Coordinates of C-alpha atoms in Angstrom, one line a residue:
M1 CA 2.8 -2.9 -20.2
K2 CA 4.9 -1.8 -17.3
K3 CA 2.3 -2.7 -14.7
Y4 CA 2.0 -6.2 -16.1
L5 CA 5.8 -6.7 -16.0
L6 CA 5.8 -5.6 -12.3
L7 CA 3.1 -8.1 -11.4
V8 CA 5.0 -10.9 -13.3
L9 CA 8.2 -10.2 -11.4
Y10 CA 6.2 -10.2 -8.2
L11 CA 4.7 -13.7 -8.9
I12 CA 8.1 -15.0 -9.8
S13 CA 9.5 -13.8 -6.5
I14 CA 6.8 -15.7 -4.6
T15 CA 7.7 -18.9 -6.4
V16 CA 11.4 -18.6 -5.7
F17 CA 11.1 -17.5 -2.1
A18 CA 8.7 -20.3 -1.2
Q19 CA 11.2 -23.0 -1.9
D20 CA 13.0 -23.1 1.4
K21 CA 10.2 -22.3 3.8
K22 CA 11.6 -19.0 4.9
L23 CA 8.7 -17.1 3.5
L24 CA 6.1 -15.4 5.6
L25 CA 2.7 -14.1 4.3
G26 CA 1.2 -11.2 6.1
F27 CA -1.6 -8.6 6.1
S28 CA -0.9 -4.9 7.0
F29 CA -2.8 -1.8 7.7
S30 CA -1.5 1.7 8.2
P31 CA -3.3 5.0 8.9
E32 CA -1.2 7.7 7.1
Y33 CA -0.9 11.5 6.9
S34 CA -0.1 12.7 3.4
N35 CA 0.6 15.9 1.6
E36 CA 2.3 16.9 -1.7
Q37 CA 6.0 17.4 -1.7
I38 CA 6.1 20.8 -3.3
S39 CA 3.5 23.5 -2.6
Y40 CA 3.4 25.4 -5.9
I41 CA 0.4 27.6 -5.1
S42 CA 1.1 30.7 -3.1
I43 CA -2.2 31.3 -1.3
P44 CA -2.8 31.9 2.5
N45 CA -4.1 28.7 4.1
G46 CA -3.2 27.0 0.8
I47 CA -2.3 23.4 0.5
K48 CA -2.7 21.2 3.5
G49 CA -2.2 17.6 4.2
T50 CA -4.8 15.1 5.3
F51 CA -5.3 11.6 6.5
G52 CA -5.6 8.4 4.4
Y53 CA -4.5 4.8 4.7
S54 CA -2.8 1.9 3.1
T55 CA -3.6 -1.8 3.4
G56 CA -2.7 -5.0 1.6
L57 CA -0.7 -8.3 1.5
K58 CA 3.0 -8.5 2.4
L59 CA 5.6 -11.1 1.8
L60 CA 8.6 -11.4 4.1
Y61 CA 11.6 -13.5 3.2
K62 CA 14.1 -14.3 6.0
I63 CA 17.6 -14.4 4.4
K64 CA 19.5 -14.7 7.8
S65 CA 18.8 -13.9 11.4
R66 CA 19.5 -10.2 10.8
W67 CA 18.4 -9.7 7.2
A68 CA 15.0 -10.0 5.4
L69 CA 13.5 -9.0 2.1
E70 CA 10.0 -7.6 1.9
T71 CA 7.5 -7.0 -0.9
G72 CA 3.7 -7.1 -1.4
L73 CA 0.7 -5.6 -3.0
V74 CA -0.7 -2.6 -1.1
F75 CA -3.7 -0.4 -1.9
S76 CA -3.3 3.2 -0.7
N77 CA -4.9 6.6 -0.9
K78 CA -3.0 9.8 -0.7
A79 CA -4.7 13.2 -0.4
R80 CA -4.2 17.0 -0.1
K81 CA -6.5 19.9 0.6
L82 CA -6.6 23.3 -1.0
S83 CA -8.4 26.0 1.0
L84 CA -9.3 29.3 -0.8
E85 CA -10.9 31.3 2.0
G86 CA -11.9 34.7 0.9
Y87 CA -10.8 34.0 -2.7
N88 CA -12.9 33.6 -5.8
V89 CA -10.6 32.0 -8.4
W90 CA -13.5 31.4 -10.8
D91 CA -15.0 33.8 -13.4
L92 CA -16.6 36.7 -11.5
N93 CA -18.6 37.6 -14.5
D94 CA -20.4 34.3 -14.2
P95 CA -23.5 34.8 -12.0
Y96 CA -23.2 31.2 -10.8
Y97 CA -20.0 32.2 -8.9
A98 CA -20.7 35.8 -8.2
N99 CA -21.8 35.1 -4.6
L100 CA -19.1 32.5 -3.9
N101 CA -17.4 33.2 -0.6
S102 CA -14.9 30.3 -0.4
T103 CA -13.8 27.1 -2.0
K104 CA -12.3 24.0 -0.5
I105 CA -10.9 21.3 -2.7
K106 CA -9.7 17.8 -1.7
Y107 CA -7.6 15.9 -4.2
T108 CA -7.3 12.1 -3.6
S109 CA -5.2 9.7 -5.6
Y110 CA -5.5 5.9 -5.3
Y111 CA -2.5 3.7 -5.9
L112 CA -1.4 0.1 -6.0
E113 CA 2.0 0.0 -4.3
I114 CA 4.6 -2.7 -5.0
P115 CA 7.3 -2.2 -2.4
M116 CA 10.8 -3.8 -2.5
K117 CA 12.4 -3.3 0.9
V118 CA 15.4 -4.6 2.9
N119 CA 15.0 -5.1 6.6
Y120 CA 17.9 -5.2 9.0
Y121 CA 17.3 -6.6 12.6
I122 CA 19.2 -4.6 15.2
T123 CA 18.3 -7.1 17.8
T124 CA 17.3 -10.8 17.6
G125 CA 15.2 -13.0 19.8
K126 CA 11.5 -13.1 20.5
L127 CA 11.2 -9.3 20.4
K128 CA 13.2 -7.7 17.6
I129 CA 14.0 -4.1 16.6
F130 CA 14.5 -3.5 12.9
I131 CA 15.0 -0.8 10.4
S132 CA 13.8 -1.0 6.8
T133 CA 14.5 0.9 3.5
G134 CA 13.7 0.4 -0.1
I135 CA 11.8 1.6 -3.1
S136 CA 8.2 1.1 -4.5
G137 CA 6.4 1.3 -7.8
D138 CA 3.2 3.2 -7.2
L139 CA 0.6 2.4 -10.0
L140 CA -2.1 5.1 -10.2
L141 CA -5.6 3.6 -10.2
L142 CA -7.9 6.6 -9.8
R143 CA -8.0 10.3 -9.1
K144 CA -10.9 12.0 -7.3
S145 CA -11.5 15.7 -6.6
K146 CA -14.1 16.9 -4.1
Y147 CA -15.2 20.6 -4.3
T148 CA -17.0 22.3 -1.5
Y149 CA -18.4 25.8 -2.3
T150 CA -19.6 28.1 0.4
Y151 CA -21.8 31.1 -0.7
N152 CA -22.3 34.5 0.9
D153 CA -25.8 33.5 2.1
G154 CA -24.3 30.5 4.1
T155 CA -25.4 27.7 1.7
T156 CA -22.9 25.1 0.6
E157 CA -22.6 22.9 -2.5
K158 CA -20.5 19.8 -2.9
L159 CA -19.4 18.3 -6.2
I160 CA -17.2 15.2 -6.8
Y161 CA -15.3 14.4 -10.0
K162 CA -13.6 11.1 -10.7
S163 CA -11.0 10.4 -13.4
S164 CA -9.1 7.2 -14.4
E165 CA -7.0 9.2 -16.8
K166 CA -3.6 7.6 -17.2
F167 CA -4.6 4.5 -15.3
N168 CA -1.2 3.0 -15.8
A169 CA 0.9 6.1 -14.7
I170 CA 3.7 4.9 -12.5
V171 CA 5.5 6.8 -9.7
L172 CA 8.7 5.7 -8.2
G173 CA 8.8 6.0 -4.4
V174 CA 11.2 5.5 -1.5
Q175 CA 10.2 4.0 1.9
A176 CA 11.9 3.7 5.2
G177 CA 10.8 2.6 8.7
L178 CA 11.8 1.7 12.2
G179 CA 9.8 -1.0 13.9
L180 CA 9.2 -3.8 16.4
E181 CA 8.6 -7.4 15.5
Y182 CA 7.3 -9.9 18.1
N183 CA 7.1 -13.7 17.7
V184 CA 3.7 -14.6 19.0
S185 CA 4.4 -18.3 18.2
N186 CA 6.5 -20.4 15.9
R187 CA 4.2 -19.5 13.0
F188 CA 2.8 -16.0 13.8
I189 CA 4.7 -12.7 13.9
M190 CA 3.2 -9.3 14.8
R191 CA 4.8 -6.0 13.7
I192 CA 4.5 -2.3 14.5
E193 CA 6.4 0.0 12.2
P194 CA 6.3 3.8 11.9
T195 CA 7.1 4.5 8.2
Y196 CA 7.9 7.3 5.8
K197 CA 7.0 7.2 2.1
G198 CA 8.0 9.7 -0.5
Q199 CA 7.4 9.7 -4.2
V200 CA 10.5 10.9 -6.0
L201 CA 10.2 10.1 -9.7
N202 CA 7.0 10.8 -11.6
F203 CA 6.6 9.3 -15.1
Y204 CA 3.4 11.4 -15.8
R205 CA 3.7 15.1 -15.2
Y206 CA 0.1 15.7 -14.2
T207 CA 0.3 13.3 -11.3
T208 CA 1.2 14.9 -7.9
N209 CA 4.2 13.6 -5.9
Y210 CA 3.2 12.8 -2.3
F211 CA 4.9 12.1 0.9
S212 CA 3.3 10.3 3.8
L213 CA 3.9 9.4 7.5
G214 CA 2.2 6.4 8.9
G215 CA 2.1 3.7 11.6
N216 CA 2.1 0.2 10.0
F217 CA 0.5 -2.7 11.8
G218 CA 1.1 -6.2 10.5
L219 CA 0.5 -9.9 11.2
F220 CA 2.6 -12.5 9.4
Y221 CA 2.2 -16.3 9.1
S222 CA 5.2 -18.6 8.3
L223 CA 4.5 -20.8 5.2

């Protein structure tokens, strides 16, 4: 129910903001490095971050020359790795794992992000510098785990598990960035924005909280 409410509010915002032609529709892509916020496993070479991405549609509403509101629908994947070199955490009495030398696990979570941000323009003109801050509702879509087993004889085995458990789990996040915006023409705007994202409030205890650092590239068109 919560996910549908968020989408309804999003569509209402589009209708309202489009009235005075201050609305810009854009596409964004961001390579991102992510990791979980708290490492709760005490193992050498334990939890490590890894790279993912986010991409989607953005809406930018210009309130005044120095202020703008930003929202959108963004698909993202966030991941972490667990390396168990020299450890056998499985049942040693099971002959299947008796010759196991190491295990590497990659956990990936896929989200639909709905950001609500405020942008402040430090400079105005054709080339603008701006800062942004806000929150996001991150809707969990899918979780995937990839196991890579290495055995003492040098052979490897890879297994992938997918789960849509708690499809509607929502995580509340915060976002912040510092970027450049360039007016290509009267209609088109290009943006480059290094960003930080952090998930701070989890409504489902088995979903990992992530943080990520990325470089967001966007192209906007004035409606």
